[in-house]
Amino acid sequence: MTDDDDTAATAQSVYDAWDGQLRLDLSLTVDEDGRSFTGGRMQWWVAELRVPTEGYSSHGVVIGRCTAYTLYAPDSFDTVMGNFDVFQFLGDYRSALPIHHPAGGSFWELFTRARDLLGKPDLFTIDRIAIKDEYRDLHELTPVIVSALSNSPAGRSSAMVLIDPSTWNIPFTEYDQEALSFAPWADTTVQASMNADPENVYDMTMNGGAGAPPVGSRLMDVNLGPALEHAITHGPIAVPFTLPPKLPSDVWAGAPEDVHDVHADESNGTITIECHDVTYEVVGAPGTAPQLVGTSAEAEPARQEWLRTVHQRWWQYEPDMHARIHEVIDGYIATGVIDITDDETVPHLHTIDVPSPESTWPGNGDVHLEPTSDDATEPAVFHAILELGDQHEHIGVVILHETGYLRAFLHDHWNPEHPNPDAAVEHLVNLAAKQFFAGAIHNELSDNVEHNLLTSDVRGH
């Protein structure tokens, strides 16, 4: 059998199995800097479109790919346009959206009405749809794709959906437009629709927006920022640490008053200390005599002595202190408990008394979060992995921002009949919350290690 025969047989199996059901494999895309979307607002999605068939693949046959974007909770039209300016959209949204619609006013007015009516904060754009040639004739394929994406974890929290079908390689007919309640925006190729069942829109409008459709029990949005701010107000807790000897008073007297940041380069032993109006640099491999360069060499003798001492002190003690930070964090993530002491005579540093979110996975096996990238990204994106014996299954995704905003969802194709999806998503949220609070512990202890190495002081005393 030739490759053409295989392709034809696969295509025929798709047409035989086609019942208007698609399986979406959603993935997140990062740019060359490892950032998933600019400023923590725009999320770039890629979706593989699969049709379940028998005899070819348990995951279905790939018929095409889509690119879509979720703009999280825009607070102004400038926010909308600023994010559209960043990404290379195929659709002509930048030109279309500033135009006032003769019947409906500005786009921002339309979006805010939809947002308030539906109780959904986001804006969803289905930009690119590319279907393989042999599958373009599947019955009502276009509205099935648009509906599936709009109701997926990528789109279901959005009040409006934007499309520009002129860029797609499949038709979007007047029948499709009417069935999905899309309307051209001010005689452009861009079309817009409220992201709700058209049959429910009238009832919601007549009832002032009461009973807006839920975003789905397999997805959860949480903002952990207020919880962290509340924890900070409780005051610090003491974590046992082995601290270096105190600096002699004559050395400490040479320290600057306005240190803003410290950068240490393990590859060459350089330490850079940034102050308000000057930057000091000290070089030299750990264990060797430090060398003052640039402004450091021109500083007053007391400052030079402090710089040399700090360089030696940093490379002698910081590695073990940093390892201790990760020991504390690993214990917190594993048990939910921070290693603390109430004995003021025990050497210690302070950190935030963060919450300890705990839950049990509602099913067999264990779930853990695994970063999608080896490099740090903003937001951080994690695969949710279910381990059951020797099996490892990707069951969902968590998106975690530095601000504490997180979104967790289960993949639509994973165990759609799970008896308790709410508890499953909540468990993903709690795992992500631990990651967020562990990050806060790390930042606080790192700052306090730095302060102690530079000054001998323990913050909070």
Coordinates of C-alpha atoms in Angstrom, one line a residue:
M1 CA 0.0 0.0 0.0
T2 CA 1.4 3.4 -1.0
D3 CA 1.5 6.5 1.2
D4 CA -1.4 8.0 -0.9
D5 CA -3.4 4.9 -0.1
D6 CA -2.7 5.2 3.6
T7 CA -3.7 8.9 3.5
A8 CA -6.9 8.1 1.6
A9 CA -7.8 5.3 4.0
T10 CA -7.2 7.5 7.0
A11 CA -9.3 10.3 5.5
Q12 CA -12.1 7.8 4.8
S13 CA -12.1 6.7 8.4
V14 CA -12.5 10.3 9.5
Y15 CA -15.4 10.9 7.2
D16 CA -17.0 7.6 8.4
A17 CA -16.6 8.5 12.0
W18 CA -17.4 12.2 11.7
D19 CA -20.4 13.1 14.0
G20 CA -19.5 16.7 14.7
Q21 CA -17.3 15.9 17.6
L22 CA -13.8 17.3 17.9
R23 CA -11.0 16.6 20.4
L24 CA -8.8 19.6 21.1
D25 CA -5.2 19.3 22.2
L26 CA -4.4 22.7 23.7
S27 CA -0.9 23.8 24.3
L28 CA 0.7 27.1 25.4
T29 CA 3.3 28.9 23.3
V30 CA 6.1 31.0 24.6
D31 CA 8.3 33.6 22.8
E32 CA 12.1 33.6 22.5
D33 CA 12.4 35.0 26.0
G34 CA 10.3 32.3 27.5
R35 CA 7.4 34.5 28.2
S36 CA 3.9 33.2 27.5
F37 CA 2.3 36.6 27.0
T38 CA 3.2 40.2 27.4
G39 CA 2.5 41.8 30.8
G40 CA 0.7 38.8 32.1
R41 CA -2.4 39.5 30.0
M42 CA -2.3 37.8 26.6
Q43 CA -2.1 34.0 26.4
W44 CA -1.2 32.4 23.0
W45 CA -2.7 29.0 22.4
V46 CA -2.2 26.4 19.7
A47 CA -4.8 23.7 19.3
E48 CA -4.5 20.4 17.4
L49 CA -7.8 19.4 16.0
R50 CA -8.5 15.6 16.2
V51 CA -11.4 13.5 15.1
P52 CA -11.8 10.3 17.2
T53 CA -11.8 7.2 14.9
E54 CA -11.5 3.5 15.4
G55 CA -8.4 1.6 14.4
Y56 CA -6.0 4.5 13.8
S57 CA -5.3 6.2 17.1
S58 CA -6.7 6.3 20.5
H59 CA -6.2 10.0 20.4
G60 CA -7.9 10.5 17.0
V61 CA -6.7 11.7 13.7
V62 CA -5.2 15.2 13.4
I63 CA -7.2 17.2 10.8
G64 CA -5.7 20.6 11.4
R65 CA -4.4 23.3 13.8
C66 CA -5.7 26.5 15.2
T67 CA -4.1 29.5 16.9
A68 CA -6.0 31.5 19.4
Y69 CA -5.4 34.2 22.0
T70 CA -7.0 34.9 25.4
L71 CA -6.7 38.5 26.7
Y72 CA -7.3 38.3 30.4
A73 CA -9.5 40.9 31.9
P74 CA -8.7 44.0 29.8
D75 CA -9.4 47.1 31.7
S76 CA -9.4 49.6 28.8
F77 CA -9.5 49.8 25.0
D78 CA -5.8 50.8 25.2
T79 CA -5.1 47.5 26.9
V80 CA -6.8 45.7 24.1
M81 CA -5.0 47.5 21.4
G82 CA -1.6 47.4 23.2
N83 CA -1.8 43.6 23.4
F84 CA -2.9 43.3 19.7
D85 CA 0.1 45.4 18.7
V86 CA 2.5 42.9 20.3
F87 CA 1.6 39.7 18.5
Q88 CA 1.7 38.9 14.8
F89 CA -2.0 38.3 14.1
L90 CA -3.2 37.1 10.7
G91 CA -6.5 38.9 11.2
D92 CA -7.0 42.6 10.6
Y93 CA -8.0 43.4 14.2
R94 CA -5.7 46.4 14.7
S95 CA -7.4 48.2 11.8
A96 CA -10.9 47.0 12.5
L97 CA -11.4 47.5 16.3
P98 CA -10.8 51.3 16.5
I99 CA -13.7 51.8 14.0
H100 CA -17.0 52.8 15.6
H101 CA -19.8 50.5 14.5
P102 CA -22.6 52.6 13.1
A103 CA -25.2 50.6 15.0
G104 CA -23.4 49.6 18.2
G105 CA -20.9 52.3 19.0
S106 CA -17.3 51.5 20.0
F107 CA -15.9 48.1 20.4
W108 CA -15.0 48.8 24.0
E109 CA -18.7 49.7 24.7
L110 CA -19.8 46.4 23.1
F111 CA -17.2 44.4 25.1
T112 CA -18.1 45.9 28.4
R113 CA -21.8 45.3 27.9
A114 CA -21.1 41.6 27.1
R115 CA -18.7 41.3 30.0
D116 CA -21.2 42.7 32.5
L117 CA -24.1 40.6 31.0
L118 CA -22.2 37.3 31.0
G119 CA -20.0 37.8 34.0
K120 CA -17.0 36.8 32.0
P121 CA -13.9 39.1 32.1
D122 CA -11.8 38.0 29.1
L123 CA -11.6 38.5 25.3
F124 CA -11.0 35.5 23.0
T125 CA -9.6 35.7 19.5
I126 CA -9.6 32.7 17.1
D127 CA -7.0 33.9 14.7
R128 CA -5.7 31.1 12.5
I129 CA -7.5 27.9 11.3
A130 CA -5.6 25.6 9.0
I131 CA -7.2 22.4 7.9
K132 CA -5.6 19.7 5.9
D133 CA -6.8 19.5 2.3
E134 CA -8.4 16.1 2.6
Y135 CA -10.6 17.1 5.6
R136 CA -12.0 20.5 4.4
D137 CA -15.3 19.0 3.3
L138 CA -16.3 17.6 6.7
H139 CA -20.0 18.6 7.3
E140 CA -20.3 21.9 9.2
L141 CA -16.7 21.7 10.2
T142 CA -16.2 25.4 10.7
P143 CA -18.9 26.1 13.2
V144 CA -17.9 22.9 15.1
I145 CA -14.3 24.3 15.4
V146 CA -15.3 27.8 16.5
S147 CA -17.8 26.4 19.1
A148 CA -15.2 23.9 20.4
L149 CA -12.6 26.6 20.9
S150 CA -15.0 29.1 22.3
N151 CA -16.1 26.6 25.0
S152 CA -12.7 25.2 25.7
P153 CA -10.5 26.1 28.7
A154 CA -8.9 28.7 26.4
G155 CA -12.1 30.5 25.6
R156 CA -14.9 29.8 28.0
S157 CA -14.0 32.6 30.4
S158 CA -14.3 35.2 27.6
A159 CA -17.3 37.5 27.1
M160 CA -16.6 38.0 23.4
V161 CA -15.0 36.1 20.6
L162 CA -13.3 37.8 17.6
I163 CA -12.5 36.1 14.3
D164 CA -11.3 37.1 10.8
P165 CA -12.4 34.2 8.6
S166 CA -10.7 35.8 5.6
T167 CA -7.5 34.3 6.8
W168 CA -8.8 30.7 7.2
N169 CA -8.4 28.0 4.6
I170 CA -12.0 26.8 5.2
P171 CA -15.2 28.8 4.5
F172 CA -17.2 30.6 7.1
T173 CA -20.6 30.9 5.4
E174 CA -23.6 33.2 6.1
Y175 CA -25.3 30.1 7.6
D176 CA -22.3 29.6 9.9
Q177 CA -22.3 33.3 10.8
E178 CA -26.0 33.2 11.7
A179 CA -25.9 30.0 13.6
L180 CA -23.1 31.3 15.9
S181 CA -24.4 34.8 16.1
F182 CA -21.4 36.5 14.6
A183 CA -21.6 39.9 13.0
P184 CA -19.1 41.8 10.8
W185 CA -17.5 44.6 12.7
A186 CA -18.2 47.9 10.8
D187 CA -17.9 46.4 7.3
T188 CA -14.5 44.9 7.9
T189 CA -13.4 41.3 7.6
V190 CA -13.4 41.0 11.4
Q191 CA -16.5 39.5 13.1
A192 CA -17.5 39.5 16.7
S193 CA -19.9 37.5 18.9
M194 CA -20.9 37.2 22.5
N195 CA -19.6 34.0 23.9
A196 CA -22.9 32.5 25.0
D197 CA -25.5 30.2 23.7
P198 CA -27.6 32.4 21.3
E199 CA -30.8 31.0 22.7
N200 CA -29.9 32.2 26.2
V201 CA -28.8 35.7 25.3
Y202 CA -32.3 37.1 25.1
D203 CA -33.3 35.7 28.4
M204 CA -30.2 37.0 30.1
T205 CA -30.7 40.4 28.6
M206 CA -34.3 40.6 29.8
N207 CA -33.2 39.5 33.3
G208 CA -30.4 41.9 33.6
G209 CA -27.7 39.3 33.2
A210 CA -28.8 37.0 36.1
G211 CA -27.9 33.4 35.6
A212 CA -25.0 33.9 33.3
P213 CA -23.6 30.6 32.1
P214 CA -20.9 29.1 34.3
V215 CA -17.3 28.8 33.0
G216 CA -17.2 25.1 33.6
S217 CA -16.5 22.8 36.5
R218 CA -13.2 21.6 35.0
L219 CA -11.6 25.1 35.2
M220 CA -10.8 27.4 38.1
D221 CA -9.4 30.9 38.3
V222 CA -7.9 32.0 41.7
N223 CA -6.0 35.2 42.8
L224 CA -3.6 34.4 45.5
G225 CA -2.2 37.9 45.7
P226 CA -4.5 39.1 48.5
A227 CA -3.8 35.9 50.6
L228 CA -0.1 36.7 50.4
E229 CA -0.6 40.3 51.3
H230 CA -2.7 39.2 54.3
A231 CA 0.0 36.8 55.4
I232 CA 2.6 39.6 55.3
T233 CA 0.5 41.6 57.8
H234 CA 0.7 38.7 60.3
G235 CA 4.4 39.4 61.0
P236 CA 7.4 37.1 60.2
I237 CA 8.3 33.7 61.4
A238 CA 11.8 32.5 62.4
V239 CA 13.5 29.8 60.3
P240 CA 16.7 28.2 61.8
F241 CA 19.8 29.1 59.9
T242 CA 23.5 28.7 60.4
L243 CA 24.7 32.3 60.2
P244 CA 28.2 33.6 59.5
P245 CA 30.2 35.5 62.1
K246 CA 29.3 39.1 62.6
L247 CA 31.3 41.7 60.7
P248 CA 33.8 43.7 62.8
S249 CA 32.4 47.1 63.7
D250 CA 35.2 48.9 61.9
V251 CA 34.5 46.9 58.7
W252 CA 30.7 47.4 58.9
A253 CA 31.3 51.2 59.3
G254 CA 32.5 51.3 55.7
A255 CA 29.3 49.9 54.2
P256 CA 27.1 52.1 52.0
E257 CA 23.6 53.0 53.3
D258 CA 21.7 52.5 50.1
V259 CA 22.4 49.0 48.7
H260 CA 19.7 48.2 46.1
D261 CA 20.8 44.9 44.7
V262 CA 23.6 42.4 44.6
H263 CA 24.6 40.2 41.6
A264 CA 26.9 37.3 42.0
D265 CA 28.5 35.4 39.1
E266 CA 29.7 31.9 40.1
S267 CA 31.5 31.5 36.8
N268 CA 34.2 34.1 37.6
G269 CA 33.5 35.0 41.2
T270 CA 32.4 38.5 40.4
I271 CA 30.1 40.3 42.8
T272 CA 28.4 43.5 41.7
I273 CA 26.8 45.7 44.4
E274 CA 24.3 48.4 43.1
C275 CA 23.7 51.5 45.2
H276 CA 21.7 54.6 44.4
D277 CA 24.3 56.5 42.5
V278 CA 27.2 54.1 42.2
T279 CA 27.9 50.4 41.3
Y280 CA 30.8 48.5 42.9
E281 CA 32.4 45.5 41.4
V282 CA 34.7 43.0 43.1
V283 CA 36.3 40.1 41.1
G284 CA 38.2 37.0 42.0
A285 CA 37.4 33.3 42.1
P286 CA 36.1 32.0 45.5
G287 CA 39.0 31.5 47.9
T288 CA 41.3 33.9 46.1
A289 CA 42.2 37.4 47.0
P290 CA 39.5 39.8 45.8
Q291 CA 40.4 42.5 43.3
L292 CA 38.6 45.9 43.2
V293 CA 37.9 47.3 39.8
G294 CA 36.4 50.5 38.5
T295 CA 34.7 52.7 41.1
S296 CA 35.6 50.1 43.8
A297 CA 39.2 50.8 43.4
E298 CA 38.6 54.5 43.7
A299 CA 36.5 54.2 46.9
E300 CA 37.6 55.4 50.3
P301 CA 39.8 52.8 52.3
A302 CA 36.9 51.8 54.7
R303 CA 34.6 51.1 51.7
Q304 CA 37.3 49.1 50.0
E305 CA 37.8 47.0 53.1
W306 CA 34.1 46.3 53.4
L307 CA 34.0 45.3 49.7
R308 CA 36.8 42.8 50.1
T309 CA 35.3 41.3 53.2
V310 CA 31.8 41.0 51.7
H311 CA 33.3 39.2 48.6
Q312 CA 35.1 36.7 50.8
R313 CA 32.1 36.3 53.1
W314 CA 29.7 35.8 50.2
W315 CA 31.5 32.9 48.5
Q316 CA 32.3 31.3 51.8
Y317 CA 28.8 31.3 53.3
E318 CA 26.2 32.1 50.6
P319 CA 26.1 28.6 48.8
D320 CA 25.3 26.8 52.1
M321 CA 22.7 29.4 53.1
H322 CA 21.1 29.2 49.6
A323 CA 21.0 25.4 50.0
R324 CA 19.2 25.9 53.3
I325 CA 16.6 28.0 51.6
H326 CA 15.8 25.2 49.2
E327 CA 15.7 22.7 52.0
V328 CA 13.0 24.8 53.7
I329 CA 11.1 25.2 50.5
D330 CA 11.2 21.5 49.7
G331 CA 9.9 20.6 53.2
Y332 CA 7.1 23.1 52.8
I333 CA 6.0 21.7 49.4
A334 CA 6.2 18.1 50.6
T335 CA 4.4 18.6 54.0
G336 CA 2.9 22.0 54.0
V337 CA 4.9 22.8 57.1
I338 CA 7.7 25.4 57.4
D339 CA 10.7 24.5 59.6
I340 CA 10.5 27.3 62.3
T341 CA 11.7 28.0 65.8
D342 CA 10.3 29.9 68.7
D343 CA 13.6 30.0 70.5
E344 CA 15.2 33.5 69.9
T345 CA 18.6 32.1 71.0
V346 CA 18.6 29.8 67.9
P347 CA 20.3 31.5 65.0
H348 CA 17.6 32.3 62.4
L349 CA 16.3 34.4 59.6
H350 CA 12.7 35.6 59.1
T351 CA 10.2 34.8 56.4
I352 CA 6.5 35.2 55.7
D353 CA 4.0 33.0 57.5
V354 CA 2.3 31.8 54.3
P355 CA -0.8 29.6 54.2
S356 CA -0.5 25.9 53.7
P357 CA -3.1 24.8 51.1
E358 CA -3.7 21.0 51.3
S359 CA -6.1 18.7 49.5
T360 CA -6.3 15.0 48.5
W361 CA -6.4 13.9 44.9
P362 CA -9.9 12.5 44.3
G363 CA -8.9 9.2 42.7
N364 CA -6.1 6.7 42.3
G365 CA -2.5 7.8 41.9
D366 CA -0.7 11.0 42.7
V367 CA -0.6 14.3 40.8
H368 CA 2.4 16.6 40.6
L369 CA 3.1 19.8 38.6
E370 CA 6.0 19.8 36.0
P371 CA 7.2 23.0 34.4
T372 CA 6.7 23.1 30.6
S373 CA 10.1 24.9 30.2
D374 CA 13.5 24.4 31.8
D375 CA 13.9 28.2 31.8
A376 CA 12.0 30.6 34.0
T377 CA 8.9 32.1 32.3
E378 CA 6.3 34.6 33.2
P379 CA 3.8 33.3 33.7
A380 CA 5.1 30.0 34.9
V381 CA 3.2 27.2 33.1
F382 CA 3.0 23.6 34.5
H383 CA 1.8 20.3 33.1
A384 CA -0.4 18.4 35.7
I385 CA 0.9 14.9 35.6
L386 CA -1.0 11.9 37.0
E387 CA 1.3 9.1 38.2
L388 CA -0.4 5.7 38.5
G389 CA 2.1 2.9 38.8
D390 CA 4.4 3.1 35.8
Q391 CA 1.9 5.3 33.9
H392 CA 2.4 9.1 33.6
E393 CA -0.6 10.9 32.1
H394 CA -0.9 14.6 31.2
I395 CA -4.3 15.6 32.7
G396 CA -4.3 19.4 32.8
V397 CA -2.4 22.6 32.9
V398 CA -1.7 25.3 35.5
I399 CA -0.8 28.9 34.6
L400 CA 0.7 30.8 37.5
H401 CA 1.6 34.5 37.4
E402 CA 4.0 36.4 39.6
T403 CA 1.1 38.4 40.9
G404 CA -0.6 35.3 42.3
Y405 CA -3.3 35.0 39.6
L406 CA -3.6 31.4 38.5
R407 CA -5.7 29.4 36.1
A408 CA -6.0 25.6 36.5
F409 CA -7.9 23.3 34.2
L410 CA -8.3 19.7 33.2
H411 CA -7.9 18.7 29.6
D412 CA -11.2 18.2 28.0
H413 CA -10.2 14.8 26.6
W414 CA -9.0 13.5 30.0
N415 CA -11.6 11.4 31.8
P416 CA -14.6 13.5 30.8
E417 CA -16.8 11.4 33.1
H418 CA -14.7 12.0 36.2
P419 CA -17.1 11.9 39.2
N420 CA -15.7 14.9 41.0
P421 CA -14.0 17.3 38.6
D422 CA -14.4 20.2 41.0
A423 CA -12.2 18.5 43.6
A424 CA -9.7 17.5 40.9
V425 CA -9.3 21.1 39.7
E426 CA -9.1 22.3 43.3
H427 CA -6.2 19.9 43.9
L428 CA -4.4 21.4 40.9
V429 CA -5.0 24.9 42.4
N430 CA -3.6 23.9 45.8
L431 CA -0.5 22.4 44.2
A432 CA 0.0 25.7 42.3
A433 CA -0.7 27.7 45.4
K434 CA 2.1 25.9 47.2
Q435 CA 4.4 26.8 44.3
F436 CA 3.4 30.4 44.6
F437 CA 3.8 30.6 48.3
A438 CA 7.1 28.7 48.1
G439 CA 8.3 31.4 45.7
A440 CA 7.4 34.0 48.3
I441 CA 9.4 32.1 51.0
H442 CA 12.4 31.9 48.6
N443 CA 12.3 35.6 47.8
E444 CA 12.0 36.7 51.4
L445 CA 14.8 34.3 52.7
S446 CA 17.1 35.2 49.8
D447 CA 16.7 38.9 50.6
N448 CA 17.4 38.3 54.2
V449 CA 20.5 36.1 53.4
E450 CA 21.8 38.9 51.3
H451 CA 21.2 41.5 54.0
N452 CA 22.9 39.3 56.6
L453 CA 26.0 38.7 54.4
L454 CA 26.3 42.5 53.8
T455 CA 25.6 43.7 57.3
S456 CA 25.5 40.9 59.8
D457 CA 22.0 42.1 60.8
V458 CA 19.0 39.9 61.0
R459 CA 16.0 41.7 59.6
G460 CA 13.1 41.9 62.0
H461 CA 15.3 42.4 65.1

